[in-house]
PDB file of C-alpha atoms in Angstrom:
ATOM      1  CA  MET A  20     189.063 154.312  35.415  1.00 81.00           C
ATOM      2  CA  ALA A  21     190.727 157.371  33.885  1.00 83.00           C
ATOM      3  CA  ALA A  22     193.494 155.201  32.424  1.00 84.00           C
ATOM      4  CA  MET A  23     190.943 153.040  30.599  1.00 89.00           C
ATOM      5  CA  ARG A  24     189.195 156.144  29.247  1.00 91.00           C
ATOM      6  CA  PHE A  25     192.556 157.422  27.983  1.00 92.00           C
ATOM      7  CA  LEU A  26     193.321 154.090  26.294  1.00 93.00           C
ATOM      8  CA  ARG A  27     189.912 154.045  24.642  1.00 94.00           C
ATOM      9  CA  LEU A  28     190.473 157.606  23.372  1.00 94.00           C
ATOM     10  CA  LEU A  29     193.920 156.633  22.115  1.00 95.00           C
ATOM     11  CA  LEU A  30     192.467 153.623  20.269  1.00 95.00           C
ATOM     12  CA  TRP A  31     189.782 155.759  18.594  1.00 94.00           C
ATOM     13  CA  LEU A  32     192.362 158.358  17.568  1.00 96.00           C
ATOM     14  CA  PHE A  33     194.557 155.627  16.085  1.00 96.00           C
ATOM     15  CA  LEU A  34     191.614 154.188  14.140  1.00 94.00           C
ATOM     16  CA  LEU A  35     190.674 157.648  12.853  1.00 94.00           C
ATOM     17  CA  LEU A  36     194.262 158.231  11.755  1.00 96.00           C
ATOM     18  CA  LEU A  37     194.285 154.920   9.878  1.00 94.00           C
ATOM     19  CA  ALA A  38     190.956 155.749   8.242  1.00 89.00           C
ATOM     20  CA  ALA A  39     192.235 159.195   7.193  1.00 91.00           C
ATOM     21  CA  LEU A  40     195.383 157.673   5.704  1.00 93.00           C
ATOM     22  CA  PHE A  41     193.325 155.057   3.865  1.00 90.00           C
ATOM     23  CA  LEU A  42     190.929 157.672   2.498  1.00 88.00           C
ATOM     24  CA  GLY A  43     193.748 159.960   1.420  1.00 90.00           C
ATOM     25  CA  ARG A  44     195.687 157.310  -0.459  1.00 92.00           C
ATOM     26  CA  ASN A  45     192.670 155.662  -2.113  1.00 91.00           C
ATOM     27  CA  TRP A  46     190.592 158.673  -3.158  1.00 92.00           C
ATOM     28  CA  THR A  47     190.224 157.541  -6.756  1.00 93.00           C
ATOM     29  CA  ASP A  48     187.259 157.042  -9.036  1.00 93.00           C
ATOM     30  CA  VAL A  49     186.060 153.518  -9.700  1.00 93.00           C
ATOM     31  CA  THR A  50     183.716 152.747 -12.569  1.00 94.00           C
ATOM     32  CA  VAL A  51     180.876 150.458 -11.553  1.00 91.00           C
ATOM     33  CA  ASP A  52     178.960 148.700 -14.323  1.00 92.00           C
ATOM     34  CA  LEU A  53     175.243 148.824 -13.632  1.00 92.00           C
ATOM     35  CA  TRP A  54     172.545 147.094 -15.656  1.00 90.00           C
ATOM     36  CA  GLY A  55     172.498 147.538 -19.411  1.00 89.00           C
ATOM     37  CA  ASP A  56     175.067 150.003 -20.620  1.00 91.00           C
ATOM     38  CA  MET A  57     174.821 152.252 -17.558  1.00 93.00           C
ATOM     39  CA  GLN A  58     177.948 153.028 -15.568  1.00 94.00           C
ATOM     40  CA  ALA A  59     178.574 155.012 -12.386  1.00 93.00           C
ATOM     41  CA  ASP A  60     181.778 156.646 -11.221  1.00 94.00           C
ATOM     42  CA  VAL A  61     182.119 156.260  -7.455  1.00 93.00           C
ATOM     43  CA  LYS A  62     184.962 157.102  -5.103  1.00 93.00           C
ATOM     44  CA  LEU A  63     186.619 153.932  -3.821  1.00 92.00           C
ATOM     45  CA  PRO A  64     186.213 154.625  -0.058  1.00 90.00           C
ATOM     46  CA  LEU A  65     182.498 155.341  -0.545  1.00 91.00           C
ATOM     47  CA  LEU A  66     182.099 152.104  -2.456  1.00 91.00           C
ATOM     48  CA  LEU A  67     183.849 150.150   0.299  1.00 90.00           C
ATOM     49  CA  VAL A  68     181.631 151.708   2.985  1.00 89.00           C
ATOM     50  CA  LEU A  69     178.500 150.862   0.993  1.00 92.00           C
ATOM     51  CA  VAL A  70     179.595 147.247   0.502  1.00 93.00           C
ATOM     52  CA  PHE A  71     180.420 146.968   4.210  1.00 92.00           C
ATOM     53  CA  LEU A  72     176.989 148.312   5.188  1.00 94.00           C
ATOM     54  CA  PHE A  73     175.315 146.010   2.663  1.00 94.00           C
ATOM     55  CA  GLY A  74     176.827 143.027   4.482  1.00 95.00           C
ATOM     56  CA  TRP A  75     176.666 144.325   8.043  1.00 94.00           C
ATOM     57  CA  LEU A  76     173.129 145.732   8.276  1.00 96.00           C
ATOM     58  CA  PRO A  77     171.223 142.464   7.655  1.00 95.00           C
ATOM     59  CA  THR A  78     173.496 140.619  10.076  1.00 96.00           C
ATOM     60  CA  SER A  79     173.022 143.310  12.701  1.00 95.00           C
ATOM     61  CA  ALA A  80     169.239 143.286  12.222  1.00 96.00           C
ATOM     62  CA  LEU A  81     169.150 139.511  12.617  1.00 96.00           C
ATOM     63  CA  TRP A  82     171.296 139.657  15.754  1.00 96.00           C
ATOM     64  CA  ARG A  83     169.139 142.403  17.313  1.00 96.00           C
ATOM     65  CA  SER A  84     165.922 140.523  16.540  1.00 97.00           C
ATOM     66  CA  ARG A  85     167.268 137.357  18.157  1.00 96.00           C
ATOM     67  CA  LEU A  86     168.409 139.343  21.178  1.00 96.00           C
ATOM     68  CA  TRP A  87     164.965 140.934  21.475  1.00 96.00           C
ATOM     69  CA  HIS A  88     163.294 137.508  21.181  1.00 96.00           C
ATOM     70  CA  THR A  89     165.611 136.027  23.824  1.00 95.00           C
ATOM     71  CA  LYS A  90     164.913 138.894  26.230  1.00 95.00           C
ATOM     72  CA  ARG A  91     161.170 138.411  25.768  1.00 94.00           C
ATOM     73  CA  GLU A  92     161.445 134.674  26.417  1.00 93.00           C
ATOM     74  CA  HIS A  93     163.576 135.297  29.511  1.00 93.00           C
ATOM     75  CA  ALA A  94     161.080 137.828  30.879  1.00 90.00           C
ATOM     76  CA  LEU A  95     158.226 135.389  30.268  1.00 90.00           C
ATOM     77  CA  SER A  96     160.050 132.553  32.007  1.00 88.00           C
ATOM     78  CA  GLN A  97     160.821 134.832  34.962  1.00 86.00           C
ATOM     79  CA  ARG A  98     157.156 135.786  35.246  1.00 84.00           C
ATOM     80  CA  LEU A  99     156.100 132.147  35.142  1.00 83.00           C
ATOM     81  CA  ALA A 100     158.770 131.091  37.656  1.00 80.00           C
ATOM     82  CA  THR A 101     157.784 133.546  40.375  1.00 77.00           C
ATOM     83  CA  PRO A 102     154.895 132.352  42.503  1.00 76.00           C
ATOM     84  CA  PRO A 103     151.821 134.555  42.579  1.00 69.00           C
ATOM     85  CA  PRO A 104     151.295 136.626  45.711  1.00 70.00           C
ATOM     86  CA  PRO A 105     149.062 135.005  48.319  1.00 73.00           C
ATOM     87  CA  GLU A 106     145.457 136.000  48.124  1.00 72.00           C
ATOM     88  CA  SER A 107     144.562 138.444  50.825  1.00 63.00           C
ATOM     89  CA  PHE A 108     140.939 137.922  51.590  1.00 61.00           C
ATOM     90  CA  GLU A 109     139.380 137.083  54.888  1.00 61.00           C
ATOM     91  CA  GLU A 110     137.068 134.151  55.121  1.00 61.00           C
ATOM     92  CA  ASP A 111     133.563 135.013  56.141  1.00 58.00           C
ATOM     93  CA  THR A 112     132.983 133.029  59.344  1.00 62.00           C
ATOM     94  CA  ARG A 113     129.552 134.383  60.257  1.00 65.00           C
ATOM     95  CA  PRO A 114     126.968 131.819  61.368  1.00 62.00           C
TER      96      PRO A 114
END
């Protein structure tokens, strides 16, 4: 188990190193044309993160909602599949 934890740490460190190299080499201003004659100067890595989130967040929300719906349906089917407990009442056999 410790070896897997070490490999996971090594992978995260490698990804952080790649991200730091990417940020360092691409830290330039990009001019984004907005509506009309408005323009905004944005750093390239920030722009890429925003575009990534713009595409990933709706997909993630859709996936989570479907997962939630599936879990609810599964719980409902499990409740319907289990038989109810037997009724525990004694019959009144008085004359």
